Short mmCIF file of C-alpha atoms and ligand atoms in Angstrom, two decimals:
data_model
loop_
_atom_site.label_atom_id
_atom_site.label_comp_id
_atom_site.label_asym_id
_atom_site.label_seq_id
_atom_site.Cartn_x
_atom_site.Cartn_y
_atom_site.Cartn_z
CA UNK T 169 1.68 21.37 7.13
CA UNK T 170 3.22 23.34 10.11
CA UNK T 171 6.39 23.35 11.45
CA UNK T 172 4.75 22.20 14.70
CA UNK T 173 3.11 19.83 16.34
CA UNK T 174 -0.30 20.30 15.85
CA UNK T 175 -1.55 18.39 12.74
CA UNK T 176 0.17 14.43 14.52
CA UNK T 177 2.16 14.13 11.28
CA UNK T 178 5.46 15.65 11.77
CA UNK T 179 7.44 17.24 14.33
CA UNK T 180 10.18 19.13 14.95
CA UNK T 181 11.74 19.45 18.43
CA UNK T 182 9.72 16.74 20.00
CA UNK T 183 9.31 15.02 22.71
CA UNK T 184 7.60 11.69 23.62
CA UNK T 185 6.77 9.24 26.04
CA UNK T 186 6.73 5.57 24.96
CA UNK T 187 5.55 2.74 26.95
CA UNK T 188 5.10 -0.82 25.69
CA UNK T 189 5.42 0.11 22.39
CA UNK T 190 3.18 2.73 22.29
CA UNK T 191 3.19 6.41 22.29
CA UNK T 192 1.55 7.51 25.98
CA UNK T 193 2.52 11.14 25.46
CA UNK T 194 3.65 13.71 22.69
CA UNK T 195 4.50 17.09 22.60
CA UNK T 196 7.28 19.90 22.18
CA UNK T 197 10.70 19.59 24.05
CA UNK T 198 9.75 23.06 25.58
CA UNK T 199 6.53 21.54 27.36
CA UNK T 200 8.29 18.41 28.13
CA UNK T 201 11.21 20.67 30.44
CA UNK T 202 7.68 22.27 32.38
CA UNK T 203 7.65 18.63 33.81
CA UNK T 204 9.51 18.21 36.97
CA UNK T 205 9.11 14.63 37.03
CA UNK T 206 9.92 12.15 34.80
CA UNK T 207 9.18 8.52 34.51
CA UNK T 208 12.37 6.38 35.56
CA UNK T 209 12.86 4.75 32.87
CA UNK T 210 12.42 7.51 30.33
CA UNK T 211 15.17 7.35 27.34
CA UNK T 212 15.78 10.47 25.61
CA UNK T 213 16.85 11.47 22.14
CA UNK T 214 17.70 14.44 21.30
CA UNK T 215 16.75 14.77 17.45
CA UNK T 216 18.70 18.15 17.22
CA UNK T 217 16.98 19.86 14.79
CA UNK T 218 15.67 16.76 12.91
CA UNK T 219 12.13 15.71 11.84
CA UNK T 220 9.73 13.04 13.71
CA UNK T 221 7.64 11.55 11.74
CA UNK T 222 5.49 8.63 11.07
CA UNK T 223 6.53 5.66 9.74
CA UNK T 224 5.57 5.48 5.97
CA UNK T 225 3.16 3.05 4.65
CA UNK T 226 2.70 1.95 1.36
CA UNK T 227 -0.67 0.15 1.74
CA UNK T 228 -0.84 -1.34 -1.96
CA UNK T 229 1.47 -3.74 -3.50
CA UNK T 230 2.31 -6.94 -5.02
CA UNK T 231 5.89 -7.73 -3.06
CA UNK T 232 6.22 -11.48 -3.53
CA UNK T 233 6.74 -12.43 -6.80
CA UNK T 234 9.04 -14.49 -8.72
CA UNK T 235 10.66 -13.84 -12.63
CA UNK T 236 11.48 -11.04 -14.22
CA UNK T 237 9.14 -8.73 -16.42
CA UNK T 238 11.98 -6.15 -18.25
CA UNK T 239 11.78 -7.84 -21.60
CA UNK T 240 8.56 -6.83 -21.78
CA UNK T 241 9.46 -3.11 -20.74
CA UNK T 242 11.69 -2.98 -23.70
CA UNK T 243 8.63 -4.50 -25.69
CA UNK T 244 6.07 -1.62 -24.86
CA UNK T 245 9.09 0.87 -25.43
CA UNK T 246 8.47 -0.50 -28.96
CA UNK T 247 5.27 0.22 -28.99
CA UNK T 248 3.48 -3.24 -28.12
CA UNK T 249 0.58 -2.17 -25.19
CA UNK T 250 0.32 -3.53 -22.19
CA UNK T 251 -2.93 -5.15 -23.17
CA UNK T 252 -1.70 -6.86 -26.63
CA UNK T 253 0.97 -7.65 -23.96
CA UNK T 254 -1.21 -10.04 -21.72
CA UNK T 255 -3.23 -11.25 -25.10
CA UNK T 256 -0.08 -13.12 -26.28
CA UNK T 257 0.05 -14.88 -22.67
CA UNK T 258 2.64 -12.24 -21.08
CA UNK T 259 1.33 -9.79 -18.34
CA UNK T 260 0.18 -10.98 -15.05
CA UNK T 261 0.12 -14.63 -16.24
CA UNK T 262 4.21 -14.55 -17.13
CA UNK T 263 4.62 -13.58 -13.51
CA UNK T 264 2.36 -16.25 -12.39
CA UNK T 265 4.19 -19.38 -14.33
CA UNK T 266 7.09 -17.84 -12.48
CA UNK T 267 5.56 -17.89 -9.12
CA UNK T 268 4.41 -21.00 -9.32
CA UNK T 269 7.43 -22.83 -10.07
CA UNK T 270 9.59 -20.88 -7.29
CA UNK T 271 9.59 -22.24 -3.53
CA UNK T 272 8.45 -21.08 -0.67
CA UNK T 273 12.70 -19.89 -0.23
CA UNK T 274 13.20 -18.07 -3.36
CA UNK T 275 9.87 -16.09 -3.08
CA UNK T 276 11.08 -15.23 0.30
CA UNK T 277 14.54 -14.31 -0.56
CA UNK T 278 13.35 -12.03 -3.14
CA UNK T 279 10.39 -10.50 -1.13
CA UNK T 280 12.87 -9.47 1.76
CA UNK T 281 15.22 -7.81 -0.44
CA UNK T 282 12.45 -5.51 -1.76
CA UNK T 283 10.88 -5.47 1.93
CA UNK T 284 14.17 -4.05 3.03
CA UNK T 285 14.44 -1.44 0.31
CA UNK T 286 11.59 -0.08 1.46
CA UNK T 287 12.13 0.09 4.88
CA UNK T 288 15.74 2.19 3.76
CA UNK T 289 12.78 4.37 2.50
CA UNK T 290 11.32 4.87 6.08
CA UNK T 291 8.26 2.65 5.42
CA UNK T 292 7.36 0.83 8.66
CA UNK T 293 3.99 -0.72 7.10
CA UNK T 294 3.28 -2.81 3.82
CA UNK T 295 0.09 -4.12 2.78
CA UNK T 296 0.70 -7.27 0.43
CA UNK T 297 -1.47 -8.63 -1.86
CA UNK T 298 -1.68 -12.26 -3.05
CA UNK T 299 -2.85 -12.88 -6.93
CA UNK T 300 0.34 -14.03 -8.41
CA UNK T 301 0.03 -17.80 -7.68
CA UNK T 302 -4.12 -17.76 -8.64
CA UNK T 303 -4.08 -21.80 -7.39
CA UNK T 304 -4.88 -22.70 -3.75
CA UNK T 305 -1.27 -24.19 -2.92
CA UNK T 306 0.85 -21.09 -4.67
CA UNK T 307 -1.54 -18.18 -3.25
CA UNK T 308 -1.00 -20.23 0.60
CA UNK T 309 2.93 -20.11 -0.23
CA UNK T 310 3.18 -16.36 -1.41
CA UNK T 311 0.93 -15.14 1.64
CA UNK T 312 3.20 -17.56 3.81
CA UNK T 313 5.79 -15.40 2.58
CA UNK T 314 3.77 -12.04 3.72
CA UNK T 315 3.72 -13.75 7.10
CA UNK T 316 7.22 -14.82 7.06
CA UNK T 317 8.17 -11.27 6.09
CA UNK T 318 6.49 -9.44 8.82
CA UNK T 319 8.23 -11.90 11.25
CA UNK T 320 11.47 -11.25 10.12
CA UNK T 321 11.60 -7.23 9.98
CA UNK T 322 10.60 -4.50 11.85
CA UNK T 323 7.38 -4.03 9.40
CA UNK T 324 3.82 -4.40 10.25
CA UNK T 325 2.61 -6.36 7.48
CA UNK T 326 -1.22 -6.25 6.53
CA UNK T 327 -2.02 -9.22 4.04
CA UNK T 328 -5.19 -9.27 1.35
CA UNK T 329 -5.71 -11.95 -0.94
CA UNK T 330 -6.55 -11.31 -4.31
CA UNK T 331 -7.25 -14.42 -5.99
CA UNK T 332 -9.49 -12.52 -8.41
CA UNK T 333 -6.11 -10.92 -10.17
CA UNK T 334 -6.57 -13.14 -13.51
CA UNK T 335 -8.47 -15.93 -14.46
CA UNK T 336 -5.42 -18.83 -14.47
CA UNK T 337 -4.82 -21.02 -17.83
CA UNK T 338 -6.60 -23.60 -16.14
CA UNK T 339 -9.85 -21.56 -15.51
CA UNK T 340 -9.51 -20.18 -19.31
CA UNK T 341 -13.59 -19.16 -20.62
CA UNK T 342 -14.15 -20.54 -17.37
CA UNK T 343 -14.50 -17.32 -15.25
CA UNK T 344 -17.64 -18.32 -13.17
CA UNK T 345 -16.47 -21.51 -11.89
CA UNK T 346 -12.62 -20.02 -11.01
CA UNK T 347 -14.46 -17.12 -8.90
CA UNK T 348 -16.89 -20.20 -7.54
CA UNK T 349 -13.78 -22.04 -6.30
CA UNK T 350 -12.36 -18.57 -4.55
CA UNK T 351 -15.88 -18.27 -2.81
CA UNK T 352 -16.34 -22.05 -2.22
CA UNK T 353 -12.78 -23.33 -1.17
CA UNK T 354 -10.02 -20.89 -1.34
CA UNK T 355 -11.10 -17.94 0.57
CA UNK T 356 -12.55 -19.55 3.62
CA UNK T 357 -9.46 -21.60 4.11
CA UNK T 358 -7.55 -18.59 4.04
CA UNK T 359 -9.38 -16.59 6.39
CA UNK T 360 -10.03 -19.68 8.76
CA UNK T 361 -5.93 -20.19 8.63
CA UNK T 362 -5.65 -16.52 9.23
CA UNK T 363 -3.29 -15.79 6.73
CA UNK T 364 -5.74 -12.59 5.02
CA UNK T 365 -6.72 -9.49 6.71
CA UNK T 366 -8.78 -8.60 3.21
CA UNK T 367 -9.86 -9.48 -0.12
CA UNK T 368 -9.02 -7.52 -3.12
CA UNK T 369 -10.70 -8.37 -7.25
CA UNK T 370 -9.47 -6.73 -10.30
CA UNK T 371 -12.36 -5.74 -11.64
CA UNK T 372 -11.89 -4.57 -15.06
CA UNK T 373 -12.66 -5.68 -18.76
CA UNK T 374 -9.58 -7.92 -18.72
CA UNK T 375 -9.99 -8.78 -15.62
CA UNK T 376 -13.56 -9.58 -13.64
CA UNK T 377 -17.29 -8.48 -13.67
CA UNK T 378 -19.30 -6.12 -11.66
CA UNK T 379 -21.03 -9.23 -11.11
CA UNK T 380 -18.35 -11.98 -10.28
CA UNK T 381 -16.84 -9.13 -8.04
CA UNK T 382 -19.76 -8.70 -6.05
CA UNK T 383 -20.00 -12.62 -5.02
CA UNK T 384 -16.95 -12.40 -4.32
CA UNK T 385 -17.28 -9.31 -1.36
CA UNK T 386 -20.43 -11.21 -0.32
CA UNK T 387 -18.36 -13.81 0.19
CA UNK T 388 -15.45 -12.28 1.95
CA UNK T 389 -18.26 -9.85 4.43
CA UNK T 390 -19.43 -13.19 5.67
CA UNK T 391 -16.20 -14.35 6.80
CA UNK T 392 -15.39 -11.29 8.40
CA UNK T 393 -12.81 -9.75 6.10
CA UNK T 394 -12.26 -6.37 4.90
CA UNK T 395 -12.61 -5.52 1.03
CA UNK T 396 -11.02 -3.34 -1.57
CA UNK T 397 -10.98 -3.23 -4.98
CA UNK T 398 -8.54 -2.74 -8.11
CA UNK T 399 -11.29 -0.42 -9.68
CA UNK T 400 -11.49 2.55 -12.62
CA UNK T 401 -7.91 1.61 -13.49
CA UNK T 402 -8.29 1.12 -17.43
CA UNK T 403 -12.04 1.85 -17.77
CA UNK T 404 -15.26 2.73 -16.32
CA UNK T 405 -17.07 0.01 -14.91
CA UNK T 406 -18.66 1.58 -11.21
CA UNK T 407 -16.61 -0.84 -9.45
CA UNK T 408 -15.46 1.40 -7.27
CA UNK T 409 -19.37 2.52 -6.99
CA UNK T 410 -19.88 -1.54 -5.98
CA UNK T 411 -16.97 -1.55 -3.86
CA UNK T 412 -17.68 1.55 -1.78
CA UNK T 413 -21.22 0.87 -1.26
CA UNK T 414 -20.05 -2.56 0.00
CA UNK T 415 -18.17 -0.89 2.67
CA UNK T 416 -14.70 -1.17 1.19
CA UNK T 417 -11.56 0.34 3.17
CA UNK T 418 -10.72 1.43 -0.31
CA UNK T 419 -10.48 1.42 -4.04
CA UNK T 420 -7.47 1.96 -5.88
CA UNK T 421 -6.09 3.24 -9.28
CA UNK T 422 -9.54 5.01 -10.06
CA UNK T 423 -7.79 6.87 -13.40
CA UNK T 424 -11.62 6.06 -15.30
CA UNK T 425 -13.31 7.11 -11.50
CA UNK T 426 -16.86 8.34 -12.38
CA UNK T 427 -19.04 11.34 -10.15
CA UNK T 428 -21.29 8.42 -9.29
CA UNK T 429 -18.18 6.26 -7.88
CA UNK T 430 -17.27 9.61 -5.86
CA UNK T 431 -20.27 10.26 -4.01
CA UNK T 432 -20.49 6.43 -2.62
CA UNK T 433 -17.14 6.62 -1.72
CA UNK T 434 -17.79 10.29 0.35
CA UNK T 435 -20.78 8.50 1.63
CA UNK T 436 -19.36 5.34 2.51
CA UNK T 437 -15.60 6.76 3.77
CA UNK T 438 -14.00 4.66 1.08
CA UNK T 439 -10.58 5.66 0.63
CA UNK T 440 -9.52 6.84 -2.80
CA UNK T 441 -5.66 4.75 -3.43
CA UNK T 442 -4.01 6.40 -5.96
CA UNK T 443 -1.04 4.59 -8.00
CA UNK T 444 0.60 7.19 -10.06
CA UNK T 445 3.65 4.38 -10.74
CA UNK T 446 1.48 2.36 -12.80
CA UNK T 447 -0.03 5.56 -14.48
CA UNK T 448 3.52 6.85 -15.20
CA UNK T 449 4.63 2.93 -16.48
CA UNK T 450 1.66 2.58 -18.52
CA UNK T 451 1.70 6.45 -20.01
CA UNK T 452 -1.51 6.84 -19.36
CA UNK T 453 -2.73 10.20 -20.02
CA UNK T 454 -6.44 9.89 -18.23
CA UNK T 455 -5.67 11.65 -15.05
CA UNK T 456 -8.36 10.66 -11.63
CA UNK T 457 -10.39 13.16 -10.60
CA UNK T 458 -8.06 14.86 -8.25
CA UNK T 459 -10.38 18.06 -7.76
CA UNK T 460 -13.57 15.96 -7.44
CA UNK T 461 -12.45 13.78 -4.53
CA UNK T 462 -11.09 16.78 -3.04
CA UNK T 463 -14.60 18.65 -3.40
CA UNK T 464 -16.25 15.50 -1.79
CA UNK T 465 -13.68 15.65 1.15
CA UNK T 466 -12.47 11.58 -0.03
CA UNK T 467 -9.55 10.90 1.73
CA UNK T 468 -6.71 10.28 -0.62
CA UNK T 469 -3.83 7.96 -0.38
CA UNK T 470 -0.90 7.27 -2.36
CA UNK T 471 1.19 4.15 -2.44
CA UNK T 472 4.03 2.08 -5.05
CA UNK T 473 1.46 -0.61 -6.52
CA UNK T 474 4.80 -2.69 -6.35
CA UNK T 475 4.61 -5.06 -8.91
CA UNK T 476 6.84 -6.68 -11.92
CA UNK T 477 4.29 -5.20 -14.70
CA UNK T 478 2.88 -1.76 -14.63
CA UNK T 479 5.09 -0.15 -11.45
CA UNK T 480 8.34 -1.97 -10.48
CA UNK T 481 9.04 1.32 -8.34
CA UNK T 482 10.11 0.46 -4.36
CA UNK T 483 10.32 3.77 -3.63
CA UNK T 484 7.40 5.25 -1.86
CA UNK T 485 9.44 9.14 -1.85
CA UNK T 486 9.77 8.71 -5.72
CA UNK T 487 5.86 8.09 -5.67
CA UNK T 488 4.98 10.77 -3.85
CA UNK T 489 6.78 12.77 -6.29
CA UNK T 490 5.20 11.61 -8.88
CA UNK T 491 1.83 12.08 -6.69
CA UNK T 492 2.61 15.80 -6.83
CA UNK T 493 3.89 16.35 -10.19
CA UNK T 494 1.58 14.02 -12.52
CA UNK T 495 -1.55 13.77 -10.32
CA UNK T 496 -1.19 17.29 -8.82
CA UNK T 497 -1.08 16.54 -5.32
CA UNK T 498 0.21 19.23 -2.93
CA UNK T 499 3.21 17.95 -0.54
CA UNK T 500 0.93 17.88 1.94
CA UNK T 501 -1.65 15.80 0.56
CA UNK T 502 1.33 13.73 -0.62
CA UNK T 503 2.70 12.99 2.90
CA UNK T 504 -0.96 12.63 4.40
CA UNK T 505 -1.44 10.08 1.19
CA UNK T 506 1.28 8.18 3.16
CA UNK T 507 0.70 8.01 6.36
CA UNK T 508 -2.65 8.78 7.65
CA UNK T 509 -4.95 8.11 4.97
CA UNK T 510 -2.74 4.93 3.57
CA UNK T 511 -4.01 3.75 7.37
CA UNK T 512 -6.98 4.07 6.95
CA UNK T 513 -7.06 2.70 3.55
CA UNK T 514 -5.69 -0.67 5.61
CA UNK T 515 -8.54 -0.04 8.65
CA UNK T 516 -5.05 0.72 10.78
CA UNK T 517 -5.61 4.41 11.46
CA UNK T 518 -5.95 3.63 15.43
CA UNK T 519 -2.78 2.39 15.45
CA UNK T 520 -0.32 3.71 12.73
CA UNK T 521 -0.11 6.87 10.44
CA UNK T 522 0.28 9.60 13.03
CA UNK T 523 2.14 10.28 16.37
CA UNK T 524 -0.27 10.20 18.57
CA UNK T 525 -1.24 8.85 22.17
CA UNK T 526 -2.64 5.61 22.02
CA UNK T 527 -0.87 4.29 18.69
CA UNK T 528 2.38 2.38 17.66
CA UNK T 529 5.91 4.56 18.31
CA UNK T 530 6.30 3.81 14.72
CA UNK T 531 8.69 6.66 14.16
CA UNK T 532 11.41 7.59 11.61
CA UNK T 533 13.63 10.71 12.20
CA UNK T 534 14.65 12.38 9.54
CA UNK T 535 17.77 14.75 8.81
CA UNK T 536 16.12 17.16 6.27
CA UNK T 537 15.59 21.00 6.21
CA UNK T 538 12.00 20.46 5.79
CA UNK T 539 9.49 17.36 5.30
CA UNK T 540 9.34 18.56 1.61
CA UNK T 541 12.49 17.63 0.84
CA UNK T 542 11.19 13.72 0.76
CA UNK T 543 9.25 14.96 -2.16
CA UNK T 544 11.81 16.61 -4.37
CA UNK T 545 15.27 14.88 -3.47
CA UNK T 546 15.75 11.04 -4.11
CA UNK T 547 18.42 8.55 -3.64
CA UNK T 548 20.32 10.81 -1.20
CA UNK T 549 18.11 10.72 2.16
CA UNK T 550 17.97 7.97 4.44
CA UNK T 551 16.50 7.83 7.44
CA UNK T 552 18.57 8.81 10.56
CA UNK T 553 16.59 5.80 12.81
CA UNK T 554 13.91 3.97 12.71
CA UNK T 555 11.78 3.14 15.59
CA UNK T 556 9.27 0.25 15.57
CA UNK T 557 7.15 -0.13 18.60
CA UNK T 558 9.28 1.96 20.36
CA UNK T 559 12.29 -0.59 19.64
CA UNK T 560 15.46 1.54 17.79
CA UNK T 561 15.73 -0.91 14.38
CA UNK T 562 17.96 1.17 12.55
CA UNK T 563 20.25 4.09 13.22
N1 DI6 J 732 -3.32 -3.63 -11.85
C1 DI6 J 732 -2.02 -3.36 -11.85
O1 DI6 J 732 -1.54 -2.31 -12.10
C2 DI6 J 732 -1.29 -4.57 -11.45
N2 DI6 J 732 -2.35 -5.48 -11.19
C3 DI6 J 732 -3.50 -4.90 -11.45
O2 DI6 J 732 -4.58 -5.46 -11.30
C4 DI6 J 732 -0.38 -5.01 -12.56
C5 DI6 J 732 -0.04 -6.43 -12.51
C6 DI6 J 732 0.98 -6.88 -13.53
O3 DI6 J 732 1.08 -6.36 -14.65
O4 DI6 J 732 1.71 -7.83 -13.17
FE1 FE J 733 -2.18 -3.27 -7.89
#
C-alpha cells in the first residue's frame, strides 16, 4: 500500500472531480492547484490530513433474517457441534421457521438496523443472499426486503438467491424434486421479476450435491444470472472446481479448497471469498490455502458471512482483522479483500471498489494515522463522511 495515489485504493491529500455521481477525475491536491481552471460548480473538501478511500463492501451475507440463534451459541460452548446442532432440527432450519412466520415489516425493521451498522462501518455495498425462507412466497418477501433496503439507504445492494441453502421440512428425503421446483418455478420467477442479480447453492454433505448444484447453475446461466457457490466450507467436494469452471464470480468459505479447485479458479478468474467469522464461530482449525491462491495469483476477498448461525459479526473492520490474524492475510490484502476484489467477487469492479475515473464517488474519509489502523483498532473509528454517488450521506 503507498501513502499515495497510485494503487486507486486510498489516498491521502486528494483531490477529485465528481460529476453525476461519478468520479471524472482523481489525483493529488498538488496537481489539482497546476489547474488554472476549474469547473463552476466544483465543491471542495479539504480532508486535512485524512484518508479517501473506497467505500467498503462486504459482498457475502445473510442480512434479512428473523429469530434469534444465541441459545444455541451457549449450546456449542457446551460442546454440542454445529452439525449435531442442525440434526436435532436447529441450524439454518430454526432461522427459517422464524423467517417464515415474520412479515414483510419485521424482516425489514431488523434488516435496516444491521444495514445501518454496517454502513457506521464505512460499507457502501452489501451483497444479500436469500435462503432463509426456502418457499417461493418467504424467499420473494426476504429479497423484497434486499430491495426495500437498497431504496432506503445510501447502499448499493446486489441481491443472489440461494434457495439451495437447506432442503425445507417439506422437501425432507426429497432433495431432487425441492432443487426441481428452484429450476422449474422459483428461479425463473425471480429473475423474470428482477429481484436476483445471482444464484448461490450450498453445496456440501449437509447441504447439496455436485450434481443437484450443477442443474441448478445450468439453470440460472440460461436465465442470464451470475453464479457463486458456498463451496469447501466443511469438506472437500470440488464444488468450487464445478463452480469455477461454470464461470462463477466466486466461491466462498473454501477452508477444505483442493489444488484442483485452485487452478480452475486461476483459470476461470473465480474469486476466492474468504469468511474467517464463520471459521472463528465454528473453531475450525482447517485453515484455506492462503499461500496456494496467492501462488496462482486468485484474487482474494474477505467479507462478514452475516448470518444468525456460524458469524453474527456486522463488522467488516473486525473481519478483516481476523483476515490478518487467523487466515494470515497482510493489511493490504485485507483492505484489497474489501474493496476491489469483494467487486469483483459481485461482477461490480467497473463501478465500485476503487477511486477511479469512470466509477461511483463511493467514498468514505477517514480520520486515522494510517489505513492500518481499520485493521487493529475497533469500536473507536467512525467514518468522518460518507459519500454515495457523490451525494454527502453522513458527516
Ligand atoms: N454456511 C454458513 O456459514 C452459513 N450458511 C452456509 O451455507 C450459516 C447459516 C446458518 O447457520 O444459519
Ligand atoms: Fe454464507
Amino acid at each position: 500500500m503507498k501513502n499515495g495515489i497510485s494503487d486507486n485504493s486510498v489516498f491521502r491529500h486528494a483531490a477529485l472531480l465528481i460529476e453525476g455521481g461519478k468520479i471524472i477525475w482523481v489525483g493529488s491536491m498538488k496537481e489539482l492547484s497546476q489547474y488554472s481552471v476549474f469547473p463552476e460548480n466544483l465543491i471542495q473538501y479539504d480532508c486535512q490530513g485524512k484518508w479517501l478511500m473506497p467505500g467498503f463492501i462486504d459482498c457475502h451475507t445473510h442480512l434479512v433474517f428473523a429469530g434469534n440463534r444465541s441459545n444455541e451459541f451457549e449450546k456449542r460452548l457446551n460442546g454440542v457441534s454445529y452439525q449435531e446442532i442442525a440434526e436435532q432440527g436447529g441450524g439454518i432450519l430454526n432461522t427459517v421457521n422464524a423467517t417464515r412466520a415474520a412479515s414483510e415489516e419485521d424482516l425489514y425493521q431488523l434488516a435496516i438496523r444491521r444495514a445501518k451498522a454496517m454502513l457506521n462501518n464505512g460499507v457502501t455495498t452489501i451483497e444479500i443472499k436469500s435462503g432463509y425462507g426456502l418457499d417461493h412466497e418467504t424467499e420473494k418477501r426476504v429479497l423484497k426486503v434486499a430491495k426495500r433496503i437498497e431504496a432506503s439507504l445510501p447502499i448499493n445492494i446486489s441481491k443472489t438467491y440461494l434457495g439451495a441453502h437447506a432442503i425445507p421440512p417439506e422437501f425432507k428425503g426429497n432433495a431432487d424434486a425441492y432443487v426441481n421446483k428452484i429450476c422449474d418455478e422459483i428461479m425463473p420467477d425471480l429473475a423474470d421479476a428482477n429481484f436476483i442479480d445471482a444464484v448461490d447453492v450450498f453445496c456440501e454433505n449437509i447441504g447439496f450435491t455436485l450434481a443437484q448444484t450443477e442443474k441448478i447453475f445450468r439453470r440460472a446461466k440460461s436465465l442470464g444470472l451470475a453464479i457463486k457457490g458456498h463451496t469447501e466450507q466443511l469438506s472437500a467436494m470440488g464444488g468450487s472446481e464445478l463452480a469455477a469452471n461454470m464461470g462463477a464470480m466466486s466461491v466462498d468459505h473454501l477452508e477444505y479448497l483442493q489444488a484442483s479447485d485452485v487452478k480452475a479458479m486461476a483459470k476461470n478468474d473465480t474469486v476466492a471469498t474468504l469468511l474467517p467469522g464463520a471459521f472463528y464461530y465454528l473453531k475450525e482449525t482447517k485453515l484455506p490455502p492462503i499461500n496456494l491462491l496467492r501462488e496462482h495469483q486468485v484474487p482474494m476477498a474477505i467479507a462478514t458471512d452475516f448470518n444468525p448461525g456460524s458469524s453474527p459479526i456486522a463488522s467488516l473492520p473486525l473481519i478483516l482483522n481476523m483476515a490478518c490474524t487467523l487466515f494470515g492475510l497482510t493489511v493490504e490484502e485485507a483492505l484489497q479483500g474489501a474493496t476491489l476484489n469483494a467487486a469483483k467477487a459481485l461482477g461490480m469492479q467497473n463501478q465500485v471498489g476503487t477511486l477511479e475515473a469512470g466509477k461511483l464517488a463511493d467514498i468514505v474519509c477517514w480520520d486515522i494515522s494510517h489505513p492500518r489502523d481499520l485493521v487493529y483498532e475497533f469500536g473507536v473509528i467512525t467514518p468522518s463522511w460518507i459519500m454515495k454517488k457523490g451525494d454527502r450521506v453522513q458527516g
